[in-house]
XYZ file of C-alpha atoms in Angstrom:
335
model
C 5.208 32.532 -1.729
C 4.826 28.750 -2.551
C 7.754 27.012 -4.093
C 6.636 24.296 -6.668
C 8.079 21.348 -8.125
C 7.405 20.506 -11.768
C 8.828 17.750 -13.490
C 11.133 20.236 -15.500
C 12.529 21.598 -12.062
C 11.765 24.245 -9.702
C 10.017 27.450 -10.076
C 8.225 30.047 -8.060
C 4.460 29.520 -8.437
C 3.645 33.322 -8.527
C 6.106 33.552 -11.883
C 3.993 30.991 -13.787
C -0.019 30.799 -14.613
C 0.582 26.856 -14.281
C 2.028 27.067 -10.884
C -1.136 29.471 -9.804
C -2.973 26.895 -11.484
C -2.152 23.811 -9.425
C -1.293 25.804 -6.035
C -4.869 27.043 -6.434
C -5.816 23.230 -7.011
C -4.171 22.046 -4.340
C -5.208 24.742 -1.496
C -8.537 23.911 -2.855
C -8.584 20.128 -1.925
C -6.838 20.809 1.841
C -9.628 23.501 2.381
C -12.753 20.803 1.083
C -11.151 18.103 3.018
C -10.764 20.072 5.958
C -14.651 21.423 5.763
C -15.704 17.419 4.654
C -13.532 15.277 6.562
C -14.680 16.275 9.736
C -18.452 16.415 8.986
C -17.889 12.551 7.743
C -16.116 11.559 10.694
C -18.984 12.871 13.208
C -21.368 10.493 11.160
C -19.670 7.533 12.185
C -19.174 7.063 16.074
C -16.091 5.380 17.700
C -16.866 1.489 17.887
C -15.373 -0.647 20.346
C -13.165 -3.345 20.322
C -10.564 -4.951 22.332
C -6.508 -4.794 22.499
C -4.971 -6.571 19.975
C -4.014 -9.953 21.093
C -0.669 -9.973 23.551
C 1.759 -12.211 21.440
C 5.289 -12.640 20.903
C 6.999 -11.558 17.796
C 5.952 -14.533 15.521
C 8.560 -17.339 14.256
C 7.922 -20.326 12.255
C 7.072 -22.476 14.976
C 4.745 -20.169 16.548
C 2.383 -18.939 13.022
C -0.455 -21.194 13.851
C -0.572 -19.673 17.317
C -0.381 -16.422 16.416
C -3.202 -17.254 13.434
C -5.296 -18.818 16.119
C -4.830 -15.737 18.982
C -5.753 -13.107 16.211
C -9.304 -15.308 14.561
C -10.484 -15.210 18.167
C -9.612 -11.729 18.462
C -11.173 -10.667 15.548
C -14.039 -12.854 16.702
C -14.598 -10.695 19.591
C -14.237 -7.616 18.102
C -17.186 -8.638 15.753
C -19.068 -9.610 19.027
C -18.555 -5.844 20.150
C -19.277 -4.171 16.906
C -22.655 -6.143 16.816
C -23.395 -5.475 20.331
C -22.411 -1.973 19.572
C -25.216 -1.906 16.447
C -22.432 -1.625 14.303
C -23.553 -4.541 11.818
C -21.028 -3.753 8.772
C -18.067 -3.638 10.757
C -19.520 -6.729 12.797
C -19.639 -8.914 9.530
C -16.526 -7.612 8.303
C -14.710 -8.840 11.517
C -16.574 -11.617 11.759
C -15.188 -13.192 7.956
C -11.929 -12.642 9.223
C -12.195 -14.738 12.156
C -13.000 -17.803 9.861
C -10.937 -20.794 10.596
C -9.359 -20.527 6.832
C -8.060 -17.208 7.798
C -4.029 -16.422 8.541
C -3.866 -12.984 10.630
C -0.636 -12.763 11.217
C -2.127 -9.454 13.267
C -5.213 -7.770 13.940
C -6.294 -4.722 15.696
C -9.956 -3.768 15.737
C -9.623 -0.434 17.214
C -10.678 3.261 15.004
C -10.367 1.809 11.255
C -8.616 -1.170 12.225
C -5.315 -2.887 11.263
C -5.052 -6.514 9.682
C -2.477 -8.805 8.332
C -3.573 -11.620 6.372
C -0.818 -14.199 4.625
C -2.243 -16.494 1.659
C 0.268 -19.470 1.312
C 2.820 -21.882 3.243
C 4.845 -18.571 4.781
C 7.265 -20.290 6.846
C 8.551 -22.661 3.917
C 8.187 -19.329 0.906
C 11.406 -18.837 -1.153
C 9.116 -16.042 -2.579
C 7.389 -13.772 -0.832
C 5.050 -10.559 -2.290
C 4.058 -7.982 0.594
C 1.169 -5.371 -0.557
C 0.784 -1.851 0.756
C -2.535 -0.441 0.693
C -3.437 2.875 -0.137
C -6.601 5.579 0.759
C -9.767 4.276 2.224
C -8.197 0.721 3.073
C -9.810 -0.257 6.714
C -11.080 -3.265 8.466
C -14.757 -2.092 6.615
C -12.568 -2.511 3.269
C -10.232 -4.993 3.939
C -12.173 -7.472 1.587
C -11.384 -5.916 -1.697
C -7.992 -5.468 -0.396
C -7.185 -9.008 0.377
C -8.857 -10.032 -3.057
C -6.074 -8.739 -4.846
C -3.615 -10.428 -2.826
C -5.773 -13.825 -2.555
C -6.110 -13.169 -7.122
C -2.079 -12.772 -7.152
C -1.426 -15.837 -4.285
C -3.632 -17.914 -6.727
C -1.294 -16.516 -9.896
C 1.709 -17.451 -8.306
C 0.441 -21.100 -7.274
C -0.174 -21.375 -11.329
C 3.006 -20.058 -12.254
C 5.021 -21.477 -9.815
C 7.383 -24.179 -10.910
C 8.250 -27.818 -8.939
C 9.798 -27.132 -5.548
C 9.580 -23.391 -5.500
C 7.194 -21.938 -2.743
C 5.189 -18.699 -2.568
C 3.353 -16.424 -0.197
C 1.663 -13.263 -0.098
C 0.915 -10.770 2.788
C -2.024 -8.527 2.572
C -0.296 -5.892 4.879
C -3.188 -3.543 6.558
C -0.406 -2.018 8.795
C -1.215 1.634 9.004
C -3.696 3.882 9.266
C -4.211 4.795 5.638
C -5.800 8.432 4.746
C -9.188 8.881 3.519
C -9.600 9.885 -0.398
C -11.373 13.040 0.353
C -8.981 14.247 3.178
C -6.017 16.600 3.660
C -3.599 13.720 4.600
C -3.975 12.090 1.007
C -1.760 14.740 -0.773
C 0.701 15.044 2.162
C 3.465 12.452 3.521
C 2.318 12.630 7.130
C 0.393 8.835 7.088
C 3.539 8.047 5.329
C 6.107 9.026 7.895
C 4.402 7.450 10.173
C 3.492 4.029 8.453
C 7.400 4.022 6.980
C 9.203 2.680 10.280
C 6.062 0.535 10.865
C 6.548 -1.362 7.575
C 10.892 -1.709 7.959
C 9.958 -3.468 11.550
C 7.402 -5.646 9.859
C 9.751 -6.354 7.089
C 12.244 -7.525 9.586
C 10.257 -9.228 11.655
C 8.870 -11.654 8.634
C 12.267 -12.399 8.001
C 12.570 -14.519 11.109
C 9.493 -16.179 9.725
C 10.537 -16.972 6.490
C 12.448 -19.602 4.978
C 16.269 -18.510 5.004
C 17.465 -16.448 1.717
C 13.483 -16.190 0.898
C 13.597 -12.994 -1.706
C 11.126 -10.579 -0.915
C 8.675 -8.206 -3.310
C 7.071 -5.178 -2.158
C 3.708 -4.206 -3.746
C 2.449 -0.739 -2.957
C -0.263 1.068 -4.318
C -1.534 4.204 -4.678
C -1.056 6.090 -1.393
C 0.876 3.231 -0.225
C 3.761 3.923 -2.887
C 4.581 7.096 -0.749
C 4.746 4.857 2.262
C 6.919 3.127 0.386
C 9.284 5.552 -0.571
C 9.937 6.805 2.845
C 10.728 2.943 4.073
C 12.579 2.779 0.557
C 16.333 3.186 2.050
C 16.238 0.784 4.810
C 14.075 -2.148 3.037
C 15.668 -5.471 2.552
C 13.560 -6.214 -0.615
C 14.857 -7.806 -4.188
C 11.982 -5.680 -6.202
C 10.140 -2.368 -5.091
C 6.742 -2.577 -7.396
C 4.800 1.232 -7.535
C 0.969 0.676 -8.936
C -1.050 3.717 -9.868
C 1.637 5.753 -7.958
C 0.652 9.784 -7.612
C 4.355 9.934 -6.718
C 6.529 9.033 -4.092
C 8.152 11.997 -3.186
C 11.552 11.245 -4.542
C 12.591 12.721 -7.792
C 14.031 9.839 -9.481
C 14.633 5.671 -8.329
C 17.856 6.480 -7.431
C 16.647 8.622 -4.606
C 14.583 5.986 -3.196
C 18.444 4.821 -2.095
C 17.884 1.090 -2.121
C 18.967 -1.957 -4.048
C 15.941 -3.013 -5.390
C 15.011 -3.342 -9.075
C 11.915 -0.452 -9.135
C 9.290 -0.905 -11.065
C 6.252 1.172 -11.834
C 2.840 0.584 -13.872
C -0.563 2.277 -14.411
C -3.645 0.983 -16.118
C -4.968 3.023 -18.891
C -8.429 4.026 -17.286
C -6.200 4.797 -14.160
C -7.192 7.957 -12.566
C -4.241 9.071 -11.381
C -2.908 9.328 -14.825
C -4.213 13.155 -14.288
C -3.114 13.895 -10.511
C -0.555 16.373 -11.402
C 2.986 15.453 -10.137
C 4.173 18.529 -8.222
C 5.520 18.993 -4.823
C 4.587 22.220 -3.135
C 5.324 23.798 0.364
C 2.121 25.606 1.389
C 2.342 27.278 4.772
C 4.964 24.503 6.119
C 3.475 21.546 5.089
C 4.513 19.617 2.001
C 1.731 18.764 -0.684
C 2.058 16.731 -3.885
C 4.500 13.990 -4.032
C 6.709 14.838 -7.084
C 7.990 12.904 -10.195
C 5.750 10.693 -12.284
C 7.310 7.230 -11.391
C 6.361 5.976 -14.895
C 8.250 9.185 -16.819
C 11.523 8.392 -17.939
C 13.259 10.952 -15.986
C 12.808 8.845 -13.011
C 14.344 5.945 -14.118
C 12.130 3.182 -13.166
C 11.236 -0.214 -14.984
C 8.034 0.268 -16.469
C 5.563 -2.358 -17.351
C 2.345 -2.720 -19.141
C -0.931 -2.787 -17.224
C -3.391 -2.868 -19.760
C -6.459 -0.639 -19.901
C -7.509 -1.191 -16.204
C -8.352 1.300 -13.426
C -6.854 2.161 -10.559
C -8.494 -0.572 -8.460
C -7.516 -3.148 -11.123
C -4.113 -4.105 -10.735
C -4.604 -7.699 -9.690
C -8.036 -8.467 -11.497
C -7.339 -11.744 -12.495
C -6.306 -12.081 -16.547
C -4.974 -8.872 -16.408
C -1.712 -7.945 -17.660
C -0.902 -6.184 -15.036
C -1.501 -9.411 -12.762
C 0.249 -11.177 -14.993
C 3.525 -8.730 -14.953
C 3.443 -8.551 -10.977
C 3.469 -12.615 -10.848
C 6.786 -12.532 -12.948
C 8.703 -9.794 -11.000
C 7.627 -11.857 -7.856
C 8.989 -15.008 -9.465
C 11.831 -13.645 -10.535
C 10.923 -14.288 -14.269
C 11.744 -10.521 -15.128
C 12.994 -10.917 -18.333
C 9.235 -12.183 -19.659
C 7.586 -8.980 -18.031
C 6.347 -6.902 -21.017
C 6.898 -3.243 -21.313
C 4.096 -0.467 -21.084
């Protein structure tokens, strides 16, 4: 029999018509995504591209390189794509080897990886790191890095004499498609969690010394998130239109930073329902709401956005997210 997490605490989901209710749910999404996911994926052939580009861990000194090695990557990835009759994923790659772009990394292979950094990052004092969630790919990336370009250009507004910002658009995982199994379950997350703590790190030795870091996850990329949570050398943790992370309250999340959590009003998610189940092994549902009080997090407004609204310039979420990055956090307004 399933065991089911509610927000009020445990209970077996054959004792309770709500428990039937959302096992039922849930069973129902693994079994469309595993009848949909594969149909979509035969659509859509493998397209070729080349190894990322073979480069050192990056250091101050070195970013322009490392920008330079990835545009002309990304470059011939596009060529590929093109050749390959692939023209969406061709122009795609081909905007991010502009001149005016910073990849920090890039990997064209399957959906493709990308980091892009908007700002001075050698020289930040503050630094804002975003984590992507479902249907974020090299095809996507552009909507992705608009909310980081919309916050880098908050931050420059904000920002007062001799302080420094930067912001990393981190594409570092492969993130799970909206219709598909592996949104409800932790498995992308496991495996993106040790990926982001390394990348964490590994800025460090880019940035400016004593920089203070913010991480900005949505969606999906709030579970990621979590998992990295313990080992994360970050001031503030920042969850957007979270469906949960799979801890029960902040204080499971085991790390030092001030959490936060936010969701627009016409935010979808509002009506995922926060359970964790184990069906058959595997773990579905990723718990607590991180905007109900039980779970202890700072909670700020976000206005009536949706769930792809977060950094829409004007907004009050956008607005909120600049503070906590700037340390201003006693001007961030509550939900």
């Amino acid at each position: 029999m399933a065991e089911v997490r509610f927000r009020g605490g445990w209970r077996r989901a054959g004792k309770s018509h709500g428990g039937r209710h959302w096992v039922r749910a849930l069973l129902a999404v693994l079994i469309t995504a595993a009848v949909v996911v594969p149909l979509t994926a035969a659509v859509r052939p493998d397209i070729p591209a080349p190894a990322p580009a073979a480069l050192a861990p990056p250091t101050a000194a070195t970013l322009e390189k490392a920008y330079a090695a990835n545009r002309a990557n990304a470059a011939l990835a596009s060529a590929m794509a093109a050749a390959h009759g692939d023209r969406h994923r061709a122009a795609a790659e081909r905007e991010l080897a502009a001149p005016s772009r910073h990849l920090l990394s890039f990997d064209g292979r399957g959906s493709g990886r990308a980091v892009e950094v908007f700002g001075d990052l050698a020289h930040a004092d503050r630094v804002a790191v975003l984590v992507p969630g479902s249907d974020t790919s090299l095809d996507t990336f552009g909507r992705f890095r608009a909310g980081a370009a919309a916050l880098h250009h908050r931050l420059s507004a904000q920002t007062a004499a001799g302080s420094r910002t930067a912001v990393v658009a981190w594409l570092g995982y492969t993130t799970p498609g909206t219709v598909s199994a592996a949104v409800i379950t932790p498995g992308r997350a496991e495996e993106a969690a040790p990926e982001l703590r390394e990348f964490l790190r590994g800025l460090r030795a880019v940035t400016a010394p004593g920089s203070r870091f913010t991480l900005l996850c949505h969606s999906y990329g709030t579970v990621v998130c979590g998992r990295a949570a313990p080992h994360l050398e970050v001031t503030d943790l920042v969850l957007l239109g979270s469906p949960g992370t799979g801890a029960e309250s902040a204080a499971d999340l085991r790390t030092r930073a001030r959490i936060w959590a936010a969701r627009g009003a016409d935010d979808w998610v509002a009506d995922v329902p926060h359970v964790s189940a184990d069906l058959f092994g595997t773990t579905v549902g990723f718990g607590t709401d991180p905007l109900s009080p039980s779970f202890g997090a700072r909670v700020f407004a976000a206005g009536s956005g949706g769930h792809s609204d977060y950094f829409r310039p004007g907004s009050p979420s956008l607005e909120n997210i600049a503070r906590i990055v700037l340390g201003a956090t006693a001007e961030v307004t509550g939900a």
